[in-house]
XYZ file of C-alpha atoms in Angstrom:
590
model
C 114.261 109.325 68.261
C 111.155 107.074 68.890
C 109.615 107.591 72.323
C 110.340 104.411 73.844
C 113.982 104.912 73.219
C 113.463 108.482 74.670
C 111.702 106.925 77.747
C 114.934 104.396 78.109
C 117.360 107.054 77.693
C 115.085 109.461 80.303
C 115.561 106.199 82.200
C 119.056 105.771 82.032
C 119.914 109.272 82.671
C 117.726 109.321 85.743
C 119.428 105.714 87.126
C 123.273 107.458 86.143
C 122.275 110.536 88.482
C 121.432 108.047 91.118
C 124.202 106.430 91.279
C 126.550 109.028 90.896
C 125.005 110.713 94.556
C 125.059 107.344 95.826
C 128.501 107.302 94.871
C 129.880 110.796 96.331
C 127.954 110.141 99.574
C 130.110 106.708 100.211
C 132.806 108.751 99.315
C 132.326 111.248 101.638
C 131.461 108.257 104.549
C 135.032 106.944 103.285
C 136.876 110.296 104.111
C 135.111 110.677 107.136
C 135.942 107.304 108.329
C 139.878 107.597 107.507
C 139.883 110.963 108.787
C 138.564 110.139 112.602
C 140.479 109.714 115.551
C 139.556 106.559 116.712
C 140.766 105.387 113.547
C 144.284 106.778 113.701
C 144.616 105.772 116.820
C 143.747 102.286 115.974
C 146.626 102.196 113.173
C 148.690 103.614 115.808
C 148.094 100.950 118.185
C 148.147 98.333 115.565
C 152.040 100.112 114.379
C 153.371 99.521 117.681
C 152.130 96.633 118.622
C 153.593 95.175 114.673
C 157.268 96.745 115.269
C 157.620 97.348 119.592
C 161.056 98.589 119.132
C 161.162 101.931 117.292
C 157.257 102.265 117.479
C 156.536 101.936 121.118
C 159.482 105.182 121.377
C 156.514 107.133 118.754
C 153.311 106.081 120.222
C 152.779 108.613 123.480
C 154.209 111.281 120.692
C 151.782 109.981 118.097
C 148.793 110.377 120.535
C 149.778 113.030 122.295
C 149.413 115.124 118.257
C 145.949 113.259 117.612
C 144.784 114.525 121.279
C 145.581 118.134 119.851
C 144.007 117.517 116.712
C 140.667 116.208 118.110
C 139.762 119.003 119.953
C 139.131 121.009 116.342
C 137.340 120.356 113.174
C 138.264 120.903 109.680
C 134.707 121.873 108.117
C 136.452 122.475 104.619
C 137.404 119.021 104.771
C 133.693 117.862 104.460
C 132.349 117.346 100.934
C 129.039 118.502 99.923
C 126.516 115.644 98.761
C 123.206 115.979 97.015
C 120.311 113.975 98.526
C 119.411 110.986 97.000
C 116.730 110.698 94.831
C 114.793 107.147 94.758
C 112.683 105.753 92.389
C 110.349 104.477 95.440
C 110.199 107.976 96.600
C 108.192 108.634 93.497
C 106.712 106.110 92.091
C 104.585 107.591 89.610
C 107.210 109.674 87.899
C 109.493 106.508 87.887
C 106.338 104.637 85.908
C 106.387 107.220 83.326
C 109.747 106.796 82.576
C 109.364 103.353 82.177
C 106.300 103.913 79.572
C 103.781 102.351 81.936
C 101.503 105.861 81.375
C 98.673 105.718 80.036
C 96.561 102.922 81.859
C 94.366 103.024 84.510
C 95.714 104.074 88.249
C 93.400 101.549 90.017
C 94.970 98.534 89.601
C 97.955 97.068 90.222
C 101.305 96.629 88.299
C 102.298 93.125 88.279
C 105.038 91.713 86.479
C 103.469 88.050 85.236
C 104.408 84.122 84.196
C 101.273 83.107 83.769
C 99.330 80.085 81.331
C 96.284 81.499 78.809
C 93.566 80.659 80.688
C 95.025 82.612 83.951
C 96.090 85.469 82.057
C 92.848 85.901 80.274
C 91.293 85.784 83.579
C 93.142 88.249 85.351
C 93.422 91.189 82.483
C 90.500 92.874 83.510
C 91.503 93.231 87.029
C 95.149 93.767 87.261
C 97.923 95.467 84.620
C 100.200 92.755 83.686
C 103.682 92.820 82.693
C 104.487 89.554 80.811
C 107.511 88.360 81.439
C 109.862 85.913 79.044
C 112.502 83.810 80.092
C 115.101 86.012 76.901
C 113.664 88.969 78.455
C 113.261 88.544 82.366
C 116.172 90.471 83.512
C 115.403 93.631 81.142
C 111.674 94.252 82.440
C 112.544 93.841 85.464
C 114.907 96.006 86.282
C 113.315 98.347 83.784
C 109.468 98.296 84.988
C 108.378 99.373 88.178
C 106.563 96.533 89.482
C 103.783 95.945 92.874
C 104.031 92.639 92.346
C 105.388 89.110 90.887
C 102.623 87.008 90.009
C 103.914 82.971 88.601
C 101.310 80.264 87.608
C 102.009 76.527 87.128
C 100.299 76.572 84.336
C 102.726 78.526 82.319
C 105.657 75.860 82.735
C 103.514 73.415 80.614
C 105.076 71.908 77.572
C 104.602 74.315 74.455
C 104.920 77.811 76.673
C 107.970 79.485 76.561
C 108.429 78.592 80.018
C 107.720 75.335 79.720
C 109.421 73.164 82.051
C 110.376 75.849 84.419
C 111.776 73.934 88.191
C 112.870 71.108 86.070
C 116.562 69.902 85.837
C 116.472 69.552 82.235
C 115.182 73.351 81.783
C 118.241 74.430 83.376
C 118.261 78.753 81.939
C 114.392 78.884 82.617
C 114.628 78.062 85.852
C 117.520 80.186 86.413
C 116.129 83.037 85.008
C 112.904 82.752 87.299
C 115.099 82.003 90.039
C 116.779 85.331 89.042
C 113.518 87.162 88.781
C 112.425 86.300 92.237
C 116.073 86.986 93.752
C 115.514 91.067 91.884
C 112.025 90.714 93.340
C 112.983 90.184 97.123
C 116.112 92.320 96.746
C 113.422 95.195 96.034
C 110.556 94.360 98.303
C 107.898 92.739 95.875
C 105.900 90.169 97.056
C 105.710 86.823 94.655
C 103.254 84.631 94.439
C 102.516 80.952 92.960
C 99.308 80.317 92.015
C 99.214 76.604 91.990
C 96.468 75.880 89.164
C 98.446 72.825 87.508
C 100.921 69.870 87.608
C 104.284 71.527 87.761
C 107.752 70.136 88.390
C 108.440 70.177 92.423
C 111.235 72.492 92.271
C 109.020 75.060 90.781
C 107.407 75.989 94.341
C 110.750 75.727 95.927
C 112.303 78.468 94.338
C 111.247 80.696 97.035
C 107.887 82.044 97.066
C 106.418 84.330 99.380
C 102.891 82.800 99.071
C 102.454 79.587 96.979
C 98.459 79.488 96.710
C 96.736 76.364 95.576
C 93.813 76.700 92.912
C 93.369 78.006 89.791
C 92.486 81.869 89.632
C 88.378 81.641 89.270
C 85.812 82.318 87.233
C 86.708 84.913 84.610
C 82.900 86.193 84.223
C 83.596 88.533 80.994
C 84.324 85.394 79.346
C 81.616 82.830 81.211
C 78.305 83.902 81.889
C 75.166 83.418 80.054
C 74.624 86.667 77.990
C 73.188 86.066 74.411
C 73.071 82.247 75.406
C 70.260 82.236 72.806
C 72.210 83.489 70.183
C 75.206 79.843 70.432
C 73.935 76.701 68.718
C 75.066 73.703 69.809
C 74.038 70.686 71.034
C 71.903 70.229 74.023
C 74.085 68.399 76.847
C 77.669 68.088 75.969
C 80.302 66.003 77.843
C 83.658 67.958 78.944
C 86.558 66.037 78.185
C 89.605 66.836 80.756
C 92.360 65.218 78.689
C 92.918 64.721 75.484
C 92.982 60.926 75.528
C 90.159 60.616 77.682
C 87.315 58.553 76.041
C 83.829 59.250 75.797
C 81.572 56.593 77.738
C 79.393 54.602 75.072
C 75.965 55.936 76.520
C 76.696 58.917 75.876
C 78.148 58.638 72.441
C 74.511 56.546 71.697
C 72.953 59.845 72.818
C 74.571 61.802 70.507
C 76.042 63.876 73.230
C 78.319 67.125 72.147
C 81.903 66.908 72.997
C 84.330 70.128 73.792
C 87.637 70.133 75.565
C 88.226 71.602 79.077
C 90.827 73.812 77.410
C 89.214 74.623 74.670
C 88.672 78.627 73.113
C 84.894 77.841 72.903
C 84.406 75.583 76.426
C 82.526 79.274 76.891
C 79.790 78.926 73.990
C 79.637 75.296 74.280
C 78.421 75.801 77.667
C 76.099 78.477 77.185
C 74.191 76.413 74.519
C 74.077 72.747 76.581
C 71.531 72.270 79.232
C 73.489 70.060 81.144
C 77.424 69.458 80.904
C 78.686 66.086 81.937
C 81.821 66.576 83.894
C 84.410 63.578 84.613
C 84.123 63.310 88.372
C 88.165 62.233 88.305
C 90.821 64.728 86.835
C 91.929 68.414 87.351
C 90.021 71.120 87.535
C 86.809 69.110 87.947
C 85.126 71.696 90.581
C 86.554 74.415 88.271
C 84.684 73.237 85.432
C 81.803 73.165 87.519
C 82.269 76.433 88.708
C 81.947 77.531 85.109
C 79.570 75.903 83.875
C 77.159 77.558 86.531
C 78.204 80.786 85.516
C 77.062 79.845 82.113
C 73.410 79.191 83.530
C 74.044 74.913 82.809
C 73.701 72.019 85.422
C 76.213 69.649 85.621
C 76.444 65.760 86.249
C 79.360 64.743 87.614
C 80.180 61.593 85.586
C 82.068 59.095 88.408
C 84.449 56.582 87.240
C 82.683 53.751 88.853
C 78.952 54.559 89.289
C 77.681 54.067 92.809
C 74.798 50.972 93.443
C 72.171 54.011 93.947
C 72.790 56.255 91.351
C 70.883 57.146 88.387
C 72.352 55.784 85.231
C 73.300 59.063 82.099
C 70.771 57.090 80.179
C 68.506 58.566 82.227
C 69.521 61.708 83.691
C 71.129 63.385 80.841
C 68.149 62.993 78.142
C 65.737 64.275 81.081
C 67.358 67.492 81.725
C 68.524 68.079 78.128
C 65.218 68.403 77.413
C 64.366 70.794 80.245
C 66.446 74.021 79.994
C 67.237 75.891 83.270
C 64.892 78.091 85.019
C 65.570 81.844 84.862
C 65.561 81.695 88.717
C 68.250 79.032 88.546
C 70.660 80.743 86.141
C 70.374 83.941 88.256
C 71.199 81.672 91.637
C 74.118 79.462 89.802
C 75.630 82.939 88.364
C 75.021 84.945 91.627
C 77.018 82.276 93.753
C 80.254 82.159 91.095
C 79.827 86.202 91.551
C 79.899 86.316 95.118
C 82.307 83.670 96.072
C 84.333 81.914 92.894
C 84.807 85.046 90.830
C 88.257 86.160 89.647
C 88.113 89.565 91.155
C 86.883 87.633 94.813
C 89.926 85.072 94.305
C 92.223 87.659 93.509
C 91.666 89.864 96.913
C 92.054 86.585 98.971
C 95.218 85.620 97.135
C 96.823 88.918 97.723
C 95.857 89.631 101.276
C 98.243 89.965 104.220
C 101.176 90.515 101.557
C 103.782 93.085 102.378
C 103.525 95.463 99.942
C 105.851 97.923 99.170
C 105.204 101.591 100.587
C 102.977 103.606 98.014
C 101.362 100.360 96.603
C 97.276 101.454 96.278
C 96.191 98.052 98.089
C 95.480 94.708 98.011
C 91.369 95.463 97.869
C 92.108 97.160 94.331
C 90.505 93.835 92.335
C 87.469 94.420 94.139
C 87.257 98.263 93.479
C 85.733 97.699 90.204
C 82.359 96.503 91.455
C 82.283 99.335 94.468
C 78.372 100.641 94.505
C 77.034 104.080 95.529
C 73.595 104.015 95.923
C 71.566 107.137 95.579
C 68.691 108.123 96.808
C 65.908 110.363 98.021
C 64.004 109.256 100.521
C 60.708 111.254 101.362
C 60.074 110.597 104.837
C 61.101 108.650 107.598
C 59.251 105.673 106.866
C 60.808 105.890 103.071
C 64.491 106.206 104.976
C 63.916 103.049 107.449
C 62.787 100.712 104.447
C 66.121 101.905 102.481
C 68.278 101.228 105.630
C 66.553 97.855 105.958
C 67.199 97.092 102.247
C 70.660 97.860 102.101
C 71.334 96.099 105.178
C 70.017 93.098 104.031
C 71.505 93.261 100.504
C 74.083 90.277 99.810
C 76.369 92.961 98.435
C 77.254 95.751 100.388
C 77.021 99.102 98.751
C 80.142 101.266 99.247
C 78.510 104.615 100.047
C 75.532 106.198 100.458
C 74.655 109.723 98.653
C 71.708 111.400 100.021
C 70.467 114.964 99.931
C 71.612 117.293 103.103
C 67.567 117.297 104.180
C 67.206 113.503 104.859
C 71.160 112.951 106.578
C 69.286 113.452 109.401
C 66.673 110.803 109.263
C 66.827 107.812 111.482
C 67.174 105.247 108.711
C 70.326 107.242 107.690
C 71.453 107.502 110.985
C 71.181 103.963 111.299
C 73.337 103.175 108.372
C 75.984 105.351 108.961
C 76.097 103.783 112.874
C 76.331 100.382 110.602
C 79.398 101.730 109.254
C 78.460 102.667 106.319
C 79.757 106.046 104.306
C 77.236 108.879 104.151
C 77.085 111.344 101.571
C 75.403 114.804 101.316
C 74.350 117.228 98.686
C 72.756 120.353 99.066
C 68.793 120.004 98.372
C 67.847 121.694 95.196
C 64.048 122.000 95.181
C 62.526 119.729 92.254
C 60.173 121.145 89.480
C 56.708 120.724 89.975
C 55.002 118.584 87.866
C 53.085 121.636 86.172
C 56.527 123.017 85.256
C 57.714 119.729 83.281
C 57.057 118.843 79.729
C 56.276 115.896 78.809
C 59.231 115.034 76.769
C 61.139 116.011 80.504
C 58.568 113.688 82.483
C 59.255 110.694 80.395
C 62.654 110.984 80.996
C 62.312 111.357 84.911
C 63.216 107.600 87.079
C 61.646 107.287 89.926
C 60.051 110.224 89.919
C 62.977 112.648 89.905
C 65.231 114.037 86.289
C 68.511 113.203 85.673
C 69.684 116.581 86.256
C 68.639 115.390 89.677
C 70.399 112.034 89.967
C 73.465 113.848 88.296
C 73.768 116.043 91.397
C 73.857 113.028 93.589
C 76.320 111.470 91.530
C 78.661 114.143 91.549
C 79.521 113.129 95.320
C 80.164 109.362 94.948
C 83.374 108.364 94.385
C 82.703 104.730 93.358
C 83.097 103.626 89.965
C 79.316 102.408 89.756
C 75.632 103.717 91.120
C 72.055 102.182 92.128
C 69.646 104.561 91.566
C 67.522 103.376 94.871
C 63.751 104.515 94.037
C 62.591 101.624 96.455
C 63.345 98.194 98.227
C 64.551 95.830 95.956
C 65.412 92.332 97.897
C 68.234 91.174 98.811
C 69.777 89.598 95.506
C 68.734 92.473 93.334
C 71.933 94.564 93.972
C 73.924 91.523 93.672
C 72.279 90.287 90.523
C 72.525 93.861 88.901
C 76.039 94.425 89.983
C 76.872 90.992 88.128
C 75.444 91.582 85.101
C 77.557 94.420 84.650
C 80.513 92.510 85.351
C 79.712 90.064 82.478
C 79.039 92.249 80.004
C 80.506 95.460 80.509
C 77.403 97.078 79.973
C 77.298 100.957 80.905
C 73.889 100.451 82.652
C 71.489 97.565 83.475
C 67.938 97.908 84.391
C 64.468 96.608 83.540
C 63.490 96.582 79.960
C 61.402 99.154 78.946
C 57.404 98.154 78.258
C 56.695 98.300 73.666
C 53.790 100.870 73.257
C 50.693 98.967 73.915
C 51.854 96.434 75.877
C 50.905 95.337 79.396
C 53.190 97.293 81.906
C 52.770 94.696 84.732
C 53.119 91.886 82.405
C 56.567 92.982 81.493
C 57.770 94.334 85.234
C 58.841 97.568 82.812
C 57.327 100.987 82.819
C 56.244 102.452 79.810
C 58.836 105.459 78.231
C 59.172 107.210 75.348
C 60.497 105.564 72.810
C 59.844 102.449 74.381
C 57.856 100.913 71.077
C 60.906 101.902 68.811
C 62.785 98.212 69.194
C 66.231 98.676 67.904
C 67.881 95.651 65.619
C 69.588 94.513 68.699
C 66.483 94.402 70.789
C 64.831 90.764 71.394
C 62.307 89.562 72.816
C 62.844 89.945 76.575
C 59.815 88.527 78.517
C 62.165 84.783 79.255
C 64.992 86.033 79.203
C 67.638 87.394 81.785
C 69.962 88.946 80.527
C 69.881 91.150 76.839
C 71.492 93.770 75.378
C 68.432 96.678 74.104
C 68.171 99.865 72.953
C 66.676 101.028 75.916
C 66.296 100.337 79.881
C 65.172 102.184 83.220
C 68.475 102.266 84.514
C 68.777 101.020 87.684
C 72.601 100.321 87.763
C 74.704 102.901 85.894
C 78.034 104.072 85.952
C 78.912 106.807 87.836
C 80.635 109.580 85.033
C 77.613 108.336 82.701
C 74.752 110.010 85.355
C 77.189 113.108 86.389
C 76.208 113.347 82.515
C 72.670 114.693 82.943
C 71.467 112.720 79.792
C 68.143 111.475 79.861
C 68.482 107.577 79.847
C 66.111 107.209 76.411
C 69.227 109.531 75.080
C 71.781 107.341 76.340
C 71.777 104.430 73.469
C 72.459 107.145 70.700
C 75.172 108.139 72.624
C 76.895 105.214 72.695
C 76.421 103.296 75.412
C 75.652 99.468 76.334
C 72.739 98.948 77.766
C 71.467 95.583 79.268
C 68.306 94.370 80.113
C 67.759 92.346 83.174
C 64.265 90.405 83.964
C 62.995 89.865 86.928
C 63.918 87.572 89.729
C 61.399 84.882 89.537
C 61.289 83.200 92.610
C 58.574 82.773 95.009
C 58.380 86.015 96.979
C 59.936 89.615 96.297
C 63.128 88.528 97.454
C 64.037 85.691 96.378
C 64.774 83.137 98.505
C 67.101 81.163 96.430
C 70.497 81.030 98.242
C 72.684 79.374 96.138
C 72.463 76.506 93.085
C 70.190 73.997 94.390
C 69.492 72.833 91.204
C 72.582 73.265 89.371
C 73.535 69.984 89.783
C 70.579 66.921 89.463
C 69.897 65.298 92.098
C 70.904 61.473 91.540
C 73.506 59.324 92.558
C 75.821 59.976 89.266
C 75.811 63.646 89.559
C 78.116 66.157 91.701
């Protein structure tokens, strides 16, 4: 027998003992009930009152015997039940019977009708259950489910639900009507997420939340890593519609042309400069939301141009020619991270839902970027400028893990009054520098080994850690934290200085191995964001430090590492708020 048949009968046989106690406890309710007095004496009541001749002789008889009776009870009479066992009682073991084993416990279950673009934006972040209308009724009652997620955009002609809340589609729409009615019969929230032109009905079918906007930026699939590597043309124009036509000026100017739902909108707008955007149509901020993330400004192309505004003659050849800053593709990216990302989007959508009891939480899209930062600090002073840089960072770290001899320093102190979680270690004394090699001093960061940093790391509990060797700004954390995001690297730092080069020219230290480029490796000194052979990790995952490895070690062992330059803005931290310059500044543009 194949194992998902064994899983369906384990399944079955588990549902058939349910319902079998189920059954002898109503049975035993049943015999109870017809065996009380009040209930006799009810029929006897209901006797006399039907025939008052003969029956009104029997009654004080009749009551007189049930008076007896009631003063003594029959314990053999009582049937022994076994407890009930639920399936929300344990809702692990139930998932394993329903061959949902296997994936990872920190997100949550949801059973799914979503369009391509939303479901490629939410994989990453939540375990989806796709749901067909031929199908519906199976998974449901077979999977064991946290929540029902629907889109608009999956009842659009050529989906199988397409048409779903209209009259014609009349066994779609019943079987989504069904899946919601099996949904609130067993506690799951559902949710709409209103990203596209749907038939009315649709959102009257009884949602719990019916949430309009699309679900945000996916960053795995737009952001601007290896934005050198695309070719394509210079500013292109994003077409919302298929019939929409391409204004003459910018067909003169030999301006590229890619569809809004198109599989390579993502490399079309990592090459372009500039994307001109159709200021009328749907999904015109989203479009603009991604093309930030790919490091590209945007004019907003209005149907009517205003008296004032600058004509695409003009503004699109003058910043095709002019590619993006690095400080302006950090600030357009950093924004979409903090505020338009799909992970941000998809802890608003699902907050103050009633969950089921045993669901992990609504914050469980967000658990993915959680930060520990780690440090050392060696005195007081070194303590107060780490509390003052994490409490200035734009993203707040999750934890703090700090040896057992500085929990006691004011700067600590401060941050755990702040709210934030503290971690100790026990202090292990560090070797002297006259017991290190050289091979072991190379491979210290920030002065300390990685046997040391794996020590620390053995206490956080988040999924990623800064390695905090001094202040960093505001954005850095922020900016770091991102990258990973977009590339699923296992570590991002500074690139590491070639032998011979100038260390302060670079913003890298000089390592080991540093000179020995790998085939991946690129030049890095413009550019933001690179996968090399070799960094000074200052972002890491967590189980890849607990490791010990020394970080020049860490590319032969198969990890993904990613270079990140240096913030180039006009001070150490960065002033740059948000994308000032993402979209130019003339009357045509958004």
């Amino acid at each position: 027998m194949k194992r998902r048949e064994q899983s369906q009968t384990e399944q079955l046989r588990q549902a058939l003992a349910e319902r079998e106690a189920q059954l002898q406890e109503a049975q035993a309710r049943l015999a109870s009930l017809e065996g009380s007095t009040s209930l006799q004496v009810g029929r006897a009541l209901t006797a006399a009152a039907k025939r008052p001749g003969r029956s009104l002789v029997k009654l004080p008889r009749d009551l007189y015997r049930l008076w007896r009776r009631s003063g003594s009870t029959n314990h053999t009479a009582r049937r022994r039940v076994e407890p009930v066992r639920s399936f929300d009682a344990e809702r692990q073991e139930a998932r394993l019977l329903t061959g949902l084993s296997g994936g990872r416990e920190d997100l949550l279950v949801v059973a799914t009708v979503l369009g391509p673009a939303v479901e490629k934006a939410v994989d990453p972040y939540l375990r989806s259950v796709p749901l067909r209308p031929h199908d519906a009724q199976i998974v449901m009652d077979a999977v064991d489910v946290d929540l029902l997620l629907v889109s608009s955009s999956a009842a659009a002609p050529g989906s199988p639900w397409a048409h779903a809340g209209d009259p014609a589609a009349v066994d779609r729409t019943r079987a989504l009507h069904w899946v919601l009615e099996s949904a609130a019969a067993r506690g799951i929230p559902t949710v709409l997420l209103d990203d596209a032109p749907a038939p009315p009905a649709l959102r009257q079918l009884g949602f719990d939340r019916v949430h309009k906007g699309d679900a945000g930026v996916p960053l795995h699939l737009y952001n601007p890593v290896a934005a050198e590597l695309v070719s394509g043309p210079e500013a292109v124009f994003v077409r919302t519609a298929p019939d929409q036509p391409v204004p003459d000026v910018l067909q003169d100017l030999g301006v590229g042309v890619v569809d809004a739902d198109s599989p390579g909108l993502p490399d079309a707008l990592r090459a372009a400069n500039v994307a001109v955007i159709p200021e009328s149509g749907h999904g015109n901020l989203r479009l603009r939301r991604r093309a930030w993330a790919c490091g590209t400004r945007v004019i907003t192309h209005p149907a009517v141009p205003l008296p004032d505004s600058e004509d695409l003659a003009v503004s699109v050849p003058r910043l095709r020619a002019e590619q993006p800053t690095p400080r302006e593709v950090r600030a357009m990216l950093r924004q979409v991270f903090l505020d338009e990302a799909a992970p941000v989007r998809l802890a608003a959508l699902l907050h103050g839902l009633d969950f089921a009891a045993g669901t992990p939480g609504t914050e469980l899209p967000l658990s993915g970027r959680g930060v520990a930062v780690l440090a050392d600090p060696a005195s007081e002073a070194d303590a107060e400028r780490l509390a003052e840089d994490l409490l200035g960072s734009r993203l707040r770290p999750a934890e703090l893990v700090v040896p057992d001899t500085a929990a006691r320093m004011p700067g600590v102190q401060r941050l755990r009054a702040e709210g934030l979680t503290v971690r100790t270690v026990r202090s292990t004394a560090p070797d002297t520098p006259e017991e290190l090699t050289r091979d072991q001093t190379c491979s210290q960061v920030g002065g300390f080994p990685p046997q040391h940093w794996a020590a620390l790391a053995e206490r956080a509990t988040s999924p990623w850690s800064h390695l905090w060797t001094g202040p960093v700004g505001r954005h850095r954390l922020a900016d770091l934290a991102c990258a990973a995001e977009c590339s699923d690297a296992d570590a991002v730092g500074t690139p590491d200085t070639p032998e011979g080069a100038d260390s302060a020219a670079t913003g890298g230290a000089a390592v080991a191995g540093a000179g020995e480029r790998g085939f991946f490796d690129r030049d890095t000194g413009g550019r933001q964001y690179v996968f090399v052979t070799s960094v000074t990790p200052e972002l890491a995952r967590t189980e890849l430090l607990r490791r010990g490895w020394p970080p020049a070690e860490w590319n032969r062992r198969g990890t993904r590492l990613l270079a990140l330059g240096p913030d180039h803005g006009t001070g150490a931290d960065g002033d740059n708020e948000g994308p000032t310059h993402a979209d130019a500044s003339t009357g045509a543009v958004g």
